XYZ file of C-alpha atoms in Angstrom:
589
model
C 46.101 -14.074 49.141
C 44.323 -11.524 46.905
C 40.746 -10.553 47.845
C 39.511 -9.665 44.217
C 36.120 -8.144 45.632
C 38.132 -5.323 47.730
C 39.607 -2.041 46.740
C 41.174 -1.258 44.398
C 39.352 -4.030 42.406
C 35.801 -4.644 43.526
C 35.077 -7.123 41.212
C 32.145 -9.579 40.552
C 31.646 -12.885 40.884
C 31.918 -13.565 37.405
C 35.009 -11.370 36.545
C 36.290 -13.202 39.711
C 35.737 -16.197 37.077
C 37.605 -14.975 34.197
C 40.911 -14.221 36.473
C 41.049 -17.996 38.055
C 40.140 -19.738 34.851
C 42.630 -17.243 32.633
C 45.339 -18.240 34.843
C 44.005 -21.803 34.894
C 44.267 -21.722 31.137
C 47.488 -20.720 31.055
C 51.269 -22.080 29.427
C 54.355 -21.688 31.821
C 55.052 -19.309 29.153
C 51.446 -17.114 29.020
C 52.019 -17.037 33.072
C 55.824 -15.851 32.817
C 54.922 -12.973 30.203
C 52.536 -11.547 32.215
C 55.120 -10.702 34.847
C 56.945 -8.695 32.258
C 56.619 -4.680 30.839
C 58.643 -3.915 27.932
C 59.687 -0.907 26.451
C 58.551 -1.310 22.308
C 61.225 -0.393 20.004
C 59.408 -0.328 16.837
C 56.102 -0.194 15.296
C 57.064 -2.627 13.013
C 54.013 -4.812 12.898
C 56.081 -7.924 12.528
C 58.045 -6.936 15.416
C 55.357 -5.966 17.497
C 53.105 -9.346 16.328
C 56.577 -11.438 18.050
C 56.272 -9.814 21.517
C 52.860 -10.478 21.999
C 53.209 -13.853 20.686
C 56.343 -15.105 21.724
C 56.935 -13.467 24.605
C 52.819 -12.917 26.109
C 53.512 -9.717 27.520
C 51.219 -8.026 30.607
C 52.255 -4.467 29.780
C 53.970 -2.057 27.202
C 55.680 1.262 27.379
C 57.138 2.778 24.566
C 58.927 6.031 22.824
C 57.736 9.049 22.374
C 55.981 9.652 18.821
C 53.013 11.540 17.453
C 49.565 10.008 18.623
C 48.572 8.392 15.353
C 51.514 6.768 15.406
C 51.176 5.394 19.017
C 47.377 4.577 18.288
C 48.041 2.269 15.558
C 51.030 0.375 17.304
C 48.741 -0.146 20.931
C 46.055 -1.152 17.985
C 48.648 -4.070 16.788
C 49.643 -4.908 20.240
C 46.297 -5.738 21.407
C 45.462 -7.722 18.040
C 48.120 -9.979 19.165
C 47.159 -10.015 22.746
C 46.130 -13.163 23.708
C 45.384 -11.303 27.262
C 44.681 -7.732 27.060
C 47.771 -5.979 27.549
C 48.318 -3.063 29.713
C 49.752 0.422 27.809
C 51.476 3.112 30.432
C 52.631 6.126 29.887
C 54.413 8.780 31.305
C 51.327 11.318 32.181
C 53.279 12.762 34.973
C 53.142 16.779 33.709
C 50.465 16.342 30.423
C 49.279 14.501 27.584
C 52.456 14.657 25.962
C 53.979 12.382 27.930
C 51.371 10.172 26.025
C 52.342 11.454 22.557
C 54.322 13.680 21.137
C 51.679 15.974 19.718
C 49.762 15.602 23.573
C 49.573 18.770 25.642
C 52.347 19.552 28.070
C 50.046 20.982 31.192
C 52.551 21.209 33.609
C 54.876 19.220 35.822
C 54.721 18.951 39.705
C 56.927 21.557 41.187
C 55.191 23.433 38.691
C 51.015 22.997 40.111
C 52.640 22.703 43.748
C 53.363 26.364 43.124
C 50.096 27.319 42.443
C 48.980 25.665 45.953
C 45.516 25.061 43.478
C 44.380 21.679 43.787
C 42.365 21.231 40.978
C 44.652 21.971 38.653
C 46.275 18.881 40.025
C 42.982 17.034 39.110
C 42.898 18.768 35.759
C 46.310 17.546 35.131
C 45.265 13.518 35.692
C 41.899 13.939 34.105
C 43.466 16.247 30.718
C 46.506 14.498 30.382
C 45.300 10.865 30.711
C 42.336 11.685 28.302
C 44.748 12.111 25.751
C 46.471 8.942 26.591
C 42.767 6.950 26.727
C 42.120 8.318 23.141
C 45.281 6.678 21.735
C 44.649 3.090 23.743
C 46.590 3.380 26.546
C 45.154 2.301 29.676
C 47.475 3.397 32.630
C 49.513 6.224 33.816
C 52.975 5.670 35.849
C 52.030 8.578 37.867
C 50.976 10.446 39.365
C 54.591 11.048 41.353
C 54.129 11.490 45.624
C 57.770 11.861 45.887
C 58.792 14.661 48.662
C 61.038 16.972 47.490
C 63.230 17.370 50.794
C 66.438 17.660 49.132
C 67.388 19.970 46.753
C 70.285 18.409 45.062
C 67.683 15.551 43.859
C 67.595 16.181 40.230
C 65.759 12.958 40.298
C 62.396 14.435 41.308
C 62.966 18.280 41.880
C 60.590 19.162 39.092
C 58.160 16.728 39.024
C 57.030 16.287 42.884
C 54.657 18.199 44.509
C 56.893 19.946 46.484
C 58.354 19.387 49.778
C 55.200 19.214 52.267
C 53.581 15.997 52.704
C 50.038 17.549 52.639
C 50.485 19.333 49.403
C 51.669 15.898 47.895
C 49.127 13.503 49.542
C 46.278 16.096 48.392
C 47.639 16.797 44.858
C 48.428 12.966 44.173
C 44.850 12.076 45.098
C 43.678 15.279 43.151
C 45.685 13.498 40.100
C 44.310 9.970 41.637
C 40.743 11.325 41.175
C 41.443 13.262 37.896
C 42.476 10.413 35.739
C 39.858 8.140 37.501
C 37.359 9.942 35.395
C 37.926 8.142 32.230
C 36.287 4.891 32.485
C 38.994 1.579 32.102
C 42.445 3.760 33.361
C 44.544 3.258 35.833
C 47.196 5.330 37.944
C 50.760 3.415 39.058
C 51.795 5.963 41.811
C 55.654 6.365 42.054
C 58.318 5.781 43.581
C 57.508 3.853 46.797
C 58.687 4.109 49.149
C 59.511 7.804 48.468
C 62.235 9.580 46.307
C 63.350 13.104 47.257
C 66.055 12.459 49.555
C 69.515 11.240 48.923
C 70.494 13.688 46.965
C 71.619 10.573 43.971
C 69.481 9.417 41.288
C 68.932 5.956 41.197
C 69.240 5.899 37.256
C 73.152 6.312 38.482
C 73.655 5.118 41.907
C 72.098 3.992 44.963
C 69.202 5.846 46.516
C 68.419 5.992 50.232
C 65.262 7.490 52.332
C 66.876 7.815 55.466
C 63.366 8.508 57.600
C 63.145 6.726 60.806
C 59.717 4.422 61.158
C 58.372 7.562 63.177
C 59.343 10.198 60.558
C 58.396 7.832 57.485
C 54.678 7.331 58.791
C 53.959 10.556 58.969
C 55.046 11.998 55.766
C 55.754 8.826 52.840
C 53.539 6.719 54.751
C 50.717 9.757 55.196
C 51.108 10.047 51.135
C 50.611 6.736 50.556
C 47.874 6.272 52.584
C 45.989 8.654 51.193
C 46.323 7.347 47.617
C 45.241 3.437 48.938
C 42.061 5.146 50.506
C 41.182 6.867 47.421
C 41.501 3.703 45.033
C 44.882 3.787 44.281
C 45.399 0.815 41.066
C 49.119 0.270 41.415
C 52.274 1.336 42.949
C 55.487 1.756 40.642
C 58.797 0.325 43.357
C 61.559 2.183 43.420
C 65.202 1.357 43.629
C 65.106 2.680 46.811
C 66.339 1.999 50.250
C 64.374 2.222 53.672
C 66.844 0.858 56.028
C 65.246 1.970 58.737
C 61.971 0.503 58.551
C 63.727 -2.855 56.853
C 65.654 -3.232 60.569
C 62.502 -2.731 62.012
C 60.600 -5.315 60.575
C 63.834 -7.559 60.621
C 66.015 -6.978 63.177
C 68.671 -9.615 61.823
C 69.324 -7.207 58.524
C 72.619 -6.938 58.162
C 73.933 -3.461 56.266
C 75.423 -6.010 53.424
C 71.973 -7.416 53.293
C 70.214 -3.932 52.940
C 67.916 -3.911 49.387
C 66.271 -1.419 47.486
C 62.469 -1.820 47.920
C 62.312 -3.585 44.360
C 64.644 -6.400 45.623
C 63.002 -6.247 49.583
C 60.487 -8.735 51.134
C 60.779 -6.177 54.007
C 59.533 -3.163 52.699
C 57.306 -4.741 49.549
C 55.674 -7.362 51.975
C 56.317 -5.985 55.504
C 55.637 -2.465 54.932
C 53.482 -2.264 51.635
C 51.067 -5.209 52.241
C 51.289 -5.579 55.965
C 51.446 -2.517 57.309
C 49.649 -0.075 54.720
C 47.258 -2.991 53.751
C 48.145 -2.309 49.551
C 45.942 -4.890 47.719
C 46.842 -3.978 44.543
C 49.333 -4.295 41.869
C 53.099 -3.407 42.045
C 55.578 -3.070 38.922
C 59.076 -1.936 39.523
C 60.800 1.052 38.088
C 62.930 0.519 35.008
C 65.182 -2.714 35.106
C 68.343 -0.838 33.831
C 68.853 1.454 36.606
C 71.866 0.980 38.919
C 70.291 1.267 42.114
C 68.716 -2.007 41.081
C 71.464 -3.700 39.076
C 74.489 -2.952 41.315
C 73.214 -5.452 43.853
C 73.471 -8.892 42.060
C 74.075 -10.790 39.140
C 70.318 -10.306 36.724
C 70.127 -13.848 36.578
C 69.128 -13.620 40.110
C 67.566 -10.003 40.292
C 65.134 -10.932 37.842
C 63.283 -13.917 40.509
C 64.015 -11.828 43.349
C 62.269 -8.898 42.559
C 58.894 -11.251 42.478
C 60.183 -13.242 45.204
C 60.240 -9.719 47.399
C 56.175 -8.416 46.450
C 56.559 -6.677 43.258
C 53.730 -8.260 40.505
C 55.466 -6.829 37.355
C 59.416 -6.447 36.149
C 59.576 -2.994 33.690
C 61.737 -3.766 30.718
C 63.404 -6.831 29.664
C 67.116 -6.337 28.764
C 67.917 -8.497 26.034
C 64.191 -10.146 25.985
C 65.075 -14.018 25.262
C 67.507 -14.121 28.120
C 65.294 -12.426 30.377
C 62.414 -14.139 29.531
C 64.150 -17.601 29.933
C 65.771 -16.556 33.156
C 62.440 -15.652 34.882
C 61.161 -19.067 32.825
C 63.430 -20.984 34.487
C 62.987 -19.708 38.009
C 59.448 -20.546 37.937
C 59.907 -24.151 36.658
C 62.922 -24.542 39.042
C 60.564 -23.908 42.030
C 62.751 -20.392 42.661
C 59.481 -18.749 41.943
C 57.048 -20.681 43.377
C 53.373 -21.406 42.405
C 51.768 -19.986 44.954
C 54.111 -16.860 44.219
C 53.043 -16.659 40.378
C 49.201 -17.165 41.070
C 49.679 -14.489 43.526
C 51.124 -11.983 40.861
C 48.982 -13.204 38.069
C 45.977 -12.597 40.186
C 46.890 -9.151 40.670
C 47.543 -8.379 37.086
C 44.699 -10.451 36.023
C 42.487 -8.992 38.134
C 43.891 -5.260 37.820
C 42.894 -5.693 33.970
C 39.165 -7.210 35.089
C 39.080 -4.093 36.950
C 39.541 -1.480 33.969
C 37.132 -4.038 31.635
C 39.293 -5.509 29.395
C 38.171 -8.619 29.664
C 34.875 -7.731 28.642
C 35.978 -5.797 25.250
C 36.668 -6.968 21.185
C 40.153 -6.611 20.588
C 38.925 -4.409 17.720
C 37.125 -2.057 20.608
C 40.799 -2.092 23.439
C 42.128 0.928 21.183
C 39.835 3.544 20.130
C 39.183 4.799 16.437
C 41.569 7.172 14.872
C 38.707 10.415 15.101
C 38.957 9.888 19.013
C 42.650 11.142 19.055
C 42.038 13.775 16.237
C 39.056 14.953 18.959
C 40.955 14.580 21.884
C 44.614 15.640 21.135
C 45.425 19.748 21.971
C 42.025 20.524 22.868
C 41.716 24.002 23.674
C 40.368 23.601 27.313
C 43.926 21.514 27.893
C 45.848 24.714 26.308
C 43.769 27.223 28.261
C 44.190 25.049 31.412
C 48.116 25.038 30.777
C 48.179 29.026 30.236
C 46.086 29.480 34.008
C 48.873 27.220 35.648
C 51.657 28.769 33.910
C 49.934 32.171 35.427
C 49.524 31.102 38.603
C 52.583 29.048 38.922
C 55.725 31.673 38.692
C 57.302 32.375 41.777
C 59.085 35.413 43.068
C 61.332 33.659 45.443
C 63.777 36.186 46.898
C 63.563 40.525 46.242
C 66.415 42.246 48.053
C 65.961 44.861 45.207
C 62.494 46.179 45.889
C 62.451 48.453 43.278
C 63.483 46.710 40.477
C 60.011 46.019 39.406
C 57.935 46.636 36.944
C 60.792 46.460 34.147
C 59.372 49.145 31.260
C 60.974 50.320 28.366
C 61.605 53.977 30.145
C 63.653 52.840 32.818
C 65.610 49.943 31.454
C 65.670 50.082 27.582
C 68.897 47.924 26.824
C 68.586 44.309 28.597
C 71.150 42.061 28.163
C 69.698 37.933 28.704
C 72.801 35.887 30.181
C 71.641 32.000 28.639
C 72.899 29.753 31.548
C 73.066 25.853 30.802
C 73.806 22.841 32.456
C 76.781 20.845 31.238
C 75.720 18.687 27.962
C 74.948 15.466 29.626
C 74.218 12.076 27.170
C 70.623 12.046 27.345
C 70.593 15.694 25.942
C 72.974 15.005 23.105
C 70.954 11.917 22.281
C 67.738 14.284 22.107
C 69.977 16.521 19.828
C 70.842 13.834 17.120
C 67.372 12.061 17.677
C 66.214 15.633 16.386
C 64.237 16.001 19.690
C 65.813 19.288 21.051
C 63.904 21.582 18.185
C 61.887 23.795 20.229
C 62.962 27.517 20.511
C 66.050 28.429 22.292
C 64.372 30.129 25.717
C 66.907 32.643 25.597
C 65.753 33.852 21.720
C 62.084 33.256 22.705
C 62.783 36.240 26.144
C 64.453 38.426 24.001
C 61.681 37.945 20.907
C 58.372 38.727 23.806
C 60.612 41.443 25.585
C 61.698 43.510 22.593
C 57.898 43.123 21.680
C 57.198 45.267 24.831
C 59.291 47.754 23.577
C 62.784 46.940 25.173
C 65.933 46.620 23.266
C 66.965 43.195 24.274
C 70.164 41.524 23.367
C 71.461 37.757 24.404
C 75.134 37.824 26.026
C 77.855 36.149 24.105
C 80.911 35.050 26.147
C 84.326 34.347 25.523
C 83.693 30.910 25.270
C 81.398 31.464 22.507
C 83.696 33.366 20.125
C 85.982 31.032 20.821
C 83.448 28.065 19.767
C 83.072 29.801 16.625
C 86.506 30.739 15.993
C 87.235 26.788 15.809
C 83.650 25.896 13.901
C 84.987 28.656 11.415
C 88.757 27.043 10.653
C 89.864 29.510 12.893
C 92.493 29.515 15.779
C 90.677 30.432 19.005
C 92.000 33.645 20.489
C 92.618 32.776 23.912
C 93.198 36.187 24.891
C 89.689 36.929 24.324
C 89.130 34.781 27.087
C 91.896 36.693 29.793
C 91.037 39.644 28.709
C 87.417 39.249 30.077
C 88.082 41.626 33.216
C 87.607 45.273 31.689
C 86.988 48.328 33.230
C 83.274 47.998 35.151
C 82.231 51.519 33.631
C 82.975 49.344 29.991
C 81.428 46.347 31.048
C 78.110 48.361 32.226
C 77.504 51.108 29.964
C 75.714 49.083 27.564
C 72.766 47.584 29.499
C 70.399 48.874 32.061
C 69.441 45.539 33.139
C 70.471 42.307 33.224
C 68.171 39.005 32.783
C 70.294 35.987 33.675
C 68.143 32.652 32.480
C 69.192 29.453 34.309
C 67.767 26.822 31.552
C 69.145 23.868 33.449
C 66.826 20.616 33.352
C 69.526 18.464 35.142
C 72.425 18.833 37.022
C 74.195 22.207 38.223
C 74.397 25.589 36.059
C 77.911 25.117 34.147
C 79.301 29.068 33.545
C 81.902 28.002 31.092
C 85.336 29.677 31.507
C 84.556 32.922 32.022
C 86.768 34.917 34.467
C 85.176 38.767 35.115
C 82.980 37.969 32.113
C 79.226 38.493 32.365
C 78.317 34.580 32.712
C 78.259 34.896 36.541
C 76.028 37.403 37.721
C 79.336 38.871 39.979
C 77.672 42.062 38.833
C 74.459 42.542 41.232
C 75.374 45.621 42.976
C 76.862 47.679 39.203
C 72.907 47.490 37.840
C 70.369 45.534 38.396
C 69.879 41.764 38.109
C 67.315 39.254 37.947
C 67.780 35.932 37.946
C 65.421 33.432 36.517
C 65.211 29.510 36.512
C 62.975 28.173 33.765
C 64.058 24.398 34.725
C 65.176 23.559 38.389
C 63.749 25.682 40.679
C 67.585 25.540 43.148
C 69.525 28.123 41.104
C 70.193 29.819 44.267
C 72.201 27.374 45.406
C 75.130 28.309 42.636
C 74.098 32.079 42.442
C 73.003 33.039 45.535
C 74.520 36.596 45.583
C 70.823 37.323 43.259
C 69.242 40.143 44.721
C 66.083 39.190 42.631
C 65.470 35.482 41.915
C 62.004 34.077 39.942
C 60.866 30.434 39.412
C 59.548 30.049 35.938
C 59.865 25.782 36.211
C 59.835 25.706 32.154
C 60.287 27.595 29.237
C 56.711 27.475 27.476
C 55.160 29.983 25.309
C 52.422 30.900 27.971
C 54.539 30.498 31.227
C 57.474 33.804 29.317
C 53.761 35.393 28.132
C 52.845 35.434 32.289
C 56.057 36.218 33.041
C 56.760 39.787 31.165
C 53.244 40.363 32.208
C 54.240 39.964 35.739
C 57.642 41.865 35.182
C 56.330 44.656 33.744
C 53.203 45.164 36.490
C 55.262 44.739 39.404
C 55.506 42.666 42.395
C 52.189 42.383 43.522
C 51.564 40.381 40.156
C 53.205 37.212 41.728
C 50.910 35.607 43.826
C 52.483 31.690 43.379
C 53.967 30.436 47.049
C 57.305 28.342 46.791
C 56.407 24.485 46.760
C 60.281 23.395 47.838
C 63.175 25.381 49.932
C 64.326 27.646 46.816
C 67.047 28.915 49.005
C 68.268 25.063 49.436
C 68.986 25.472 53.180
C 71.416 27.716 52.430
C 71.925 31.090 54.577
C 74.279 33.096 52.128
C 71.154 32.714 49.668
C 68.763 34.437 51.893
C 71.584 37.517 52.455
């Protein structure tokens, strides 16, 4: 079922050994554990000391914190191990999505930019050697999505971009990167390919529509790639592929359609039989709705190892999840065979990385590794070259705009556009997670240091805000009485810098009506637009006459920036990775 002594696992004889007679060895319990990833809550040692021993876990993830922290709870979690457990994290754009204090490189719109792939294999080597020095053992990345649709918030920033090359080279770039540190592993996501339905399958269903022919040469070509060049694991998506489900069963009806996590189909028919994956798979996260809208979780839970995938990521409440999959496999719903085949896989996955062979005391490395490892200056210098390389001068209708200097546009006002508050971002906000510098405050602070008189635009909406923070009642006139005289609105600026900082979602103006939230402006003075978050700003302002892709808001990406604004166009080398202009005409005009 599972040739051990083939890629990705190539393993002896005698690890061979240690897989059969672990699983061998094995409770009904021990086996079931395995199956499961959970997401830690605490770092509580007692708490930590009951999911390894009650519930004999195969894998942790867990929430962001600084890397001592993390080090000493993946130190307790393999103490209590009886089987080496695997530790993923999220190394998808740096080492911070290790740690809190790792180094944020850059995300994949972001390197797809640069067209530059070794900075895609800096990113997996970097990153991930910040994750190795605080005990964790596997990335969920790197992410071979295709960015074909622009409303996918989902993966907009953190694919590739939207040509299949640039994603099957950069993933194996990443692939190769993080396969430098000795004992890691990649899990490659989301097969079979994100980018889209324009939903995200946190919220809804998700659908690749590709026909067999069209998924073979792009998802398929990606994937492919990343099986040839070792790949360890796949993450499944909650993601359908109706297409290529029909064609390997013809009698699936549309009621019957699954996301890949809940499809024999596509996890056994198309992943094991077709691409010839050996390896293991885990599922995405078990909360998402394009997963749980299709059945009750008493039965989700058995299907999704019934379908192909190895591993289940996150219990809900634990007891009732373990005991559910419990139950299946002593009911006969999973069967032996089944759970031998998954264990093997997992089992053998951790003979692979040599965790078998280590002390428990030697699975988590000492605390000077991290304090060696973490922010190393090569990391930061190799984040300031992509954030160089990276920005994008997407559309110039205005070509003499550039270079900005303090001669010919001394007053700039900054227009701070934001996305709607969603939940996750108030969380971050009381979680006191949303403390780095407004980007807006940290333009204005690097452009006034050029010389410029920079000022950030307060609307209507704002005064009003802090009419009602202050006691006050608003004055809603201040908000009709935004249309004044253009020669009033303009006299006060030279230039205008309108900064989309939207992560998620569409660019929300607030109520403004003639007010200077919507760039309605472009042909009074001049205008650029910038996105320092989704690259598809166009798509809701695509009257910009000059539009730039930042793709964050770091310190060294605004450094390259106003040294790229103020040298002129010729400074912006970066090629766009997606369709900027969204397939839209009216953004092109």
């Amino acid at each position: 079922m599972v040739n051990l002594k083939a890629n990705p696992y190539w393993l002896s004889d005698e690890d061979i050994q240690w897989v059969e007679e672990t699983i061998d060895g094995m409770s009904d319990e021990e086996k079931v554990g395995q199956l499961f990833f959970q997401l830690t809550a605490s770092h509580d040692e007692a708490y930590l000391k009951e999911l390894m021993e009650k519930y004999h876990l195969g894998g942790c993830r867990y929430n962001p914190a600084p890397g001592k922290v993390i080090q000493e709870q993946n130190r307790k979690l393999q103490k209590y191990a009886k089987v080496p457990v695997f530790i993923a994290c999220n190394t998808e754009a740096g080492g911070d999505g290790a740690c809190a204090d790792g180094t944020k490189i850059g995300a994949g719109v972001k390197i797809g930019a640069t067209g530059n792939e070794e900075y895609a294999f800096a990113l997996g080597k970097m990153s991930n050697e910040e994750a190795a020095s605080i005990g964790c053992n596997m990335a969920f990345a790197p992410v071979c999505d295709i960015a074909y649709n622009w409303e996918n918030t989902e993966i907009i920033t953190r694919a590739f971009g939207n040509d299949p090359e640039r994603v099957a080279n950069m993933s194996a770039a990443y692939l190769k990167g993080a396969h430098t540190i000795p004992g890691f592993a990649c899990a490659a996501k989301h097969f079979p390919g994100n980018g889209q339905d324009f939903r995200d399958a946190h919220l809804s269903n998700n659908v690749n529509y590709f026909t067999v022919e069209e998924w073979d040469k792009t998802y398929g070509m990606v994937y492919r790639t990343l099986i040839d060049n070792g790949l360890d694991a796949i993450m499944a998506g909650h993601i359908m592929l109706p297409e290529y489900a029909r064609t390997i069963n013809p009698d699936l009806k549309d009621d019957d359609m699954m996301p890949a996590t809940l499809s024999p189909e596509i996890m056994k028919g198309l992943l094991r039989d077709r691409l010839g994956f050996n390896g293991m798979v885990v599922t995405d996260a078990s909360h998402m709705v394009g997963m749980t809208d299709r059945m009750k979780r008493s039965e989700m839970l058995p299907r999704t190892i019934n379908a192909g995938c190895d591993m289940f990521l996150f219990f809900n409440d634990p007891e009732e999840d373990f005991h559910t999959m419990l139950n299946a496999y002593r009911d006969g719903t999973i069967s032996e065979e089944r759970m031998t085949e998954a264990l093997t896989r997992i089992l053998g996955l951790k003979a692979h990385l040599g965790l078998h062979k280590k002390a428990k005391e030697d699975l988590v490395p000492q605390p000077e590794a991290a304090e060696q490892t973490l922010g190393k200056q090569e990391y930061k210098d190799m984040q300031k070259a992509i954030s160089n390389d990276c920005i994008t001068l997407v559309k110039y209708k205005d070509q003499d705009v550039l270079p900005l200097t303090p001669e010919r546009y001394k007053r700039i006002m900054i227009v701070h556009i934001k996305a709607a508050e969603s939940g996750m971002s108030f969380l971050m906000k009381a979680m006191g997670m949303g403390g780095k510098k407004n980007p807006a405050e940290l333009l204005k602070e690097k452009l006034c240091a050029k010389g410029f008189d920079a000022f950030i635009y307060e609307s209507p909406l704002d005064v009003m805000k802090k009419q009602i923070e202050a006691g006050q009642k608003p004055d809603i006139n201040i908000y009709f009485a935004g249309k004044n005289a253009i020669a009033d609105f303009v006299k006060d600026m030279d230039l205008v810098i309108t900064l989309c900082d939207v992560s998620s979602g569409r660019p929300s103006f607030g109520m403004s009506k003639g007010g200077g939230e919507i760039p309605w402006y472009v042909f009074e003075l001049p205008v650029i637009v910038i996105g320092c978050g989704q690259p598809t700003m166009l798509a809701d302002i695509p009257q910009a006459r000059t539009y730039i892709n930042t793709y964050d808001a770091e310190n060294t990406t605004f450094d390259a920036l106003i040294e790229k604004l103020t040298t002129g166009p010729e400074a912006f080398t970066a090629k766009d990775p997606i369709d900027s202009f969204c397939g839209l005409f009216d953004a092109r005009i």
